């Protein structure tokens, strides 16, 4: 665990990608196979089964440290991470011992059949053998979520350096349904044949936001435009008579979208589609439903029948990655698109699949005008894809661009402030905003992001000096500052006092120039709701 | 204890902590007639008061920061009567020259600790516990997640980072508050590794303290003509705000670090976006805060800047009379690196 902890420290303590890469690659080159396999698994979001509930962990740690539980809760609120909080409050280890990462994972797996008292004894004995950094990682093995700044790209580059294999090949190998129990380091990273995992999707190709004028992209004839849909990016894999639906985050979400279970009936084995999962109730004249409808489907493991009827999904397909078992990714988009259109020509009408239409245009100014109408199409803007582009791995500049609409905005008054946690523990970063309803300020949204560090420090100082009342961690502040709140969507919400809720709200600007009286009104928000909700 | 006055010995006025009987303020945030100053950090020592009283050791830096002030010095431990109230200054261990102020009226003793730490840092006059009835304490790091490693261990880490940075052909730049933390860090460095350079704000204070006799290594001031190439393998000590500024650009490719108690938290470390974060604070950690309170024997504790609600609740649970005192303190580490003016 010491070597693993040292590597994590090396990766975690710097923002320099080269230094992170060096640390991770060095570790992956020399660690024992089982340790490096687990490292790759943990950093790609796979984790061992939870040995102990998080709530127990905090109770046992509080007792061990001789602290009341409320004090541990307060500490957790500031540190923002339970594994870290527990690691920091415990007394120093009495019997330090260096066991491997795999050993400790095995140690946790062995706890499963034990009763609670025995589990507690085991965890306490582990804490007593680990230093603060190792304890943090040990606790992370229990609580999950190794977010230490290792992107998928960094992981594949480090593996490429450790194994001498190509990094896009490795990116593909890391996709899919494997765990350290079902594969080996050799099979995952070294063997020439990566094994036959029927479910394995391809790494998604992601677009960059377009920041330059589209004219800079050159001849419009070289480009394909599509609407940028506001749904869930997904890949539908049909192989061996089975179907697998994958989310962009690499999660297997087939059970959440049973609509696609019929896919093997009309798609031949060896077909992989890339597209957007959207709700299509048929109520909206040729358009998918808004994201609000899809939200009901998100985060569900299984779907009740009523919801399947009221909010059925389709895959809006825009790319064909595999056809008849052949990987098409190196072919130009124009060819893949032609093949995709052929495929759709023979699909039954009731298939839960739609061909995502292209947006025809002859010059950039014409396309710019179409873009402005995106919200009417239930889209967020446009995608621009070079017709000659291969389907690349990850976020790459040059061939695919997203050209989103400017967000909706409203000027609002800050009325409550709460301090952040984790990286923003000592700043006020979580704010509640209000708009006018007559002479009253009605809260309608929270926002946490969008200000610079300097602005957060400035507002933090101001909040400290302008607190009117405290409600636990929340401070009511003098309504004095106006912020421009940007958001991507708006919908009705009976749960909120204002009767509406925003999607992706954030602080776009601190309007030092605006007096409080000039902030927007609830009627203004309702007008936006009527137009775009 | 035969004290039963109607008015408390200290109250909070618009201008700051006020002793009505003695007619003086402690670390006022507005100009007053007579100001007793615990230490020279900007949130405790402000301009505009008519008369200042501080330790002899704090005098030179106070004059440097506040300009032409009417300042009287007092030795650590010496007593002074002000309108029938007896005051004395005892070491707080926070920065060189810093003090707790003991205030006594007819047998009742209050201590204003200002900012303090218990572990000796090799430069600051070490903290002395002072018995009192009422103790006014800071709580900048008043949570049990804040525990400081030994200074010797941190010194090893800093020097190892400096050596590695030198081997990589880069210059090391360490952010530290120009009064206190910067000199503490300087005294921890191994000068055999390479030349030590200072930002103007750090250099000015360092020169003053060195002249007072505090043991500090030789340093080279960074001037507009300083060229990185002339100082291969150097370490630069600068105020935290100077890291990432245009000022820092003259050094080309650098490895950046900061030393602060906040570096104990991974999230804060990551937010700062530096190459390294060393856990080194001039404030008491959780254990030290508790020990300090216990050693005063005070039955009543007033908690100022920091995690005031949490720490006072914790003290109340120990059976102490604890309350939060609203002040406007909270400078140096409390705000985690407010950009200091480049000098």
Short mmCIF file of N, CA and C in Angstrom, two decimals, chain A residues 1-4 7 25-40 98-103 184-186 190:
data_model
loop_
_atom_site.label_atom_id
_atom_site.label_comp_id
_atom_site.label_asym_id
_atom_site.label_seq_id
_atom_site.Cartn_x
_atom_site.Cartn_y
_atom_site.Cartn_z
N UNK A 1 0.84 -1.21 0.00
CA UNK A 1 0.00 0.00 0.00
C UNK A 1 0.87 1.26 0.00
N UNK A 2 2.08 1.17 0.55
CA UNK A 2 2.94 2.36 0.58
C UNK A 2 3.30 2.82 -0.82
N UNK A 3 3.61 1.86 -1.69
CA UNK A 3 3.98 2.22 -3.05
C UNK A 3 2.77 2.81 -3.79
N UNK A 4 1.62 2.22 -3.56
CA UNK A 4 0.38 2.73 -4.17
C UNK A 4 0.09 4.14 -3.65
N UNK A 7 2.37 6.64 -5.22
CA UNK A 7 1.96 6.96 -6.58
C UNK A 7 0.76 7.92 -6.56
N UNK A 25 2.75 5.99 -14.81
CA UNK A 25 3.42 5.05 -15.71
C UNK A 25 4.49 4.27 -14.97
N UNK A 26 5.24 4.95 -14.09
CA UNK A 26 6.29 4.26 -13.34
C UNK A 26 5.68 3.17 -12.48
N UNK A 27 4.55 3.49 -11.86
CA UNK A 27 3.89 2.51 -11.00
C UNK A 27 3.38 1.33 -11.83
N UNK A 28 2.73 1.63 -12.95
CA UNK A 28 2.16 0.55 -13.78
C UNK A 28 3.26 -0.31 -14.40
N UNK A 29 4.48 0.22 -14.51
CA UNK A 29 5.57 -0.57 -15.08
C UNK A 29 6.12 -1.56 -14.08
N UNK A 30 6.05 -1.23 -12.81
CA UNK A 30 6.79 -2.06 -11.84
C UNK A 30 5.92 -2.76 -10.81
N UNK A 31 4.67 -2.35 -10.65
CA UNK A 31 3.84 -2.96 -9.60
C UNK A 31 3.52 -4.41 -9.97
N UNK A 32 3.28 -5.25 -8.98
CA UNK A 32 2.85 -6.63 -9.26
C UNK A 32 1.56 -6.61 -10.09
N UNK A 33 1.36 -7.64 -10.94
CA UNK A 33 0.23 -7.66 -11.87
C UNK A 33 -1.11 -7.38 -11.19
N UNK A 34 -1.34 -8.03 -10.06
CA UNK A 34 -2.65 -7.92 -9.43
C UNK A 34 -2.87 -6.50 -8.91
N UNK A 35 -1.79 -5.86 -8.43
CA UNK A 35 -1.90 -4.49 -7.95
C UNK A 35 -2.18 -3.52 -9.09
N UNK A 36 -1.49 -3.74 -10.23
CA UNK A 36 -1.73 -2.79 -11.32
C UNK A 36 -3.10 -3.01 -11.96
N UNK A 37 -3.55 -4.25 -11.97
CA UNK A 37 -4.89 -4.51 -12.48
C UNK A 37 -5.93 -3.79 -11.62
N UNK A 38 -5.77 -3.90 -10.31
CA UNK A 38 -6.71 -3.23 -9.41
C UNK A 38 -6.62 -1.71 -9.55
N UNK A 39 -5.40 -1.22 -9.75
CA UNK A 39 -5.22 0.23 -9.91
C UNK A 39 -6.01 0.74 -11.11
N UNK A 40 -5.88 0.02 -12.24
CA UNK A 40 -6.61 0.42 -13.44
C UNK A 40 -8.12 0.32 -13.17
N UNK A 98 3.29 -2.78 6.12
CA UNK A 98 3.11 -2.52 4.69
C UNK A 98 2.61 -3.78 3.97
N UNK A 99 1.32 -3.80 3.66
CA UNK A 99 0.77 -4.89 2.85
C UNK A 99 0.37 -4.32 1.50
N UNK A 100 0.25 -5.18 0.51
CA UNK A 100 0.00 -4.68 -0.85
C UNK A 100 -1.46 -4.23 -0.99
N UNK A 101 -1.69 -3.44 -2.02
CA UNK A 101 -3.05 -3.00 -2.35
C UNK A 101 -3.98 -4.19 -2.47
N UNK A 102 -3.54 -5.23 -3.20
CA UNK A 102 -4.38 -6.41 -3.42
C UNK A 102 -4.68 -7.12 -2.09
N UNK A 103 -3.68 -7.15 -1.21
CA UNK A 103 -3.90 -7.76 0.11
C UNK A 103 -5.03 -7.06 0.85
N UNK A 184 -7.31 -10.71 -16.26
CA UNK A 184 -5.96 -10.62 -15.67
C UNK A 184 -5.28 -9.41 -16.30
N UNK A 185 -4.19 -8.97 -15.69
CA UNK A 185 -3.42 -7.87 -16.25
C UNK A 185 -2.97 -8.24 -17.67
N UNK A 186 -2.54 -9.46 -17.82
CA UNK A 186 -2.05 -9.89 -19.12
C UNK A 186 -3.14 -9.79 -20.19
N UNK A 190 -1.87 -6.74 -22.08
CA UNK A 190 -0.70 -7.23 -22.80
C UNK A 190 -1.01 -8.19 -23.95
#
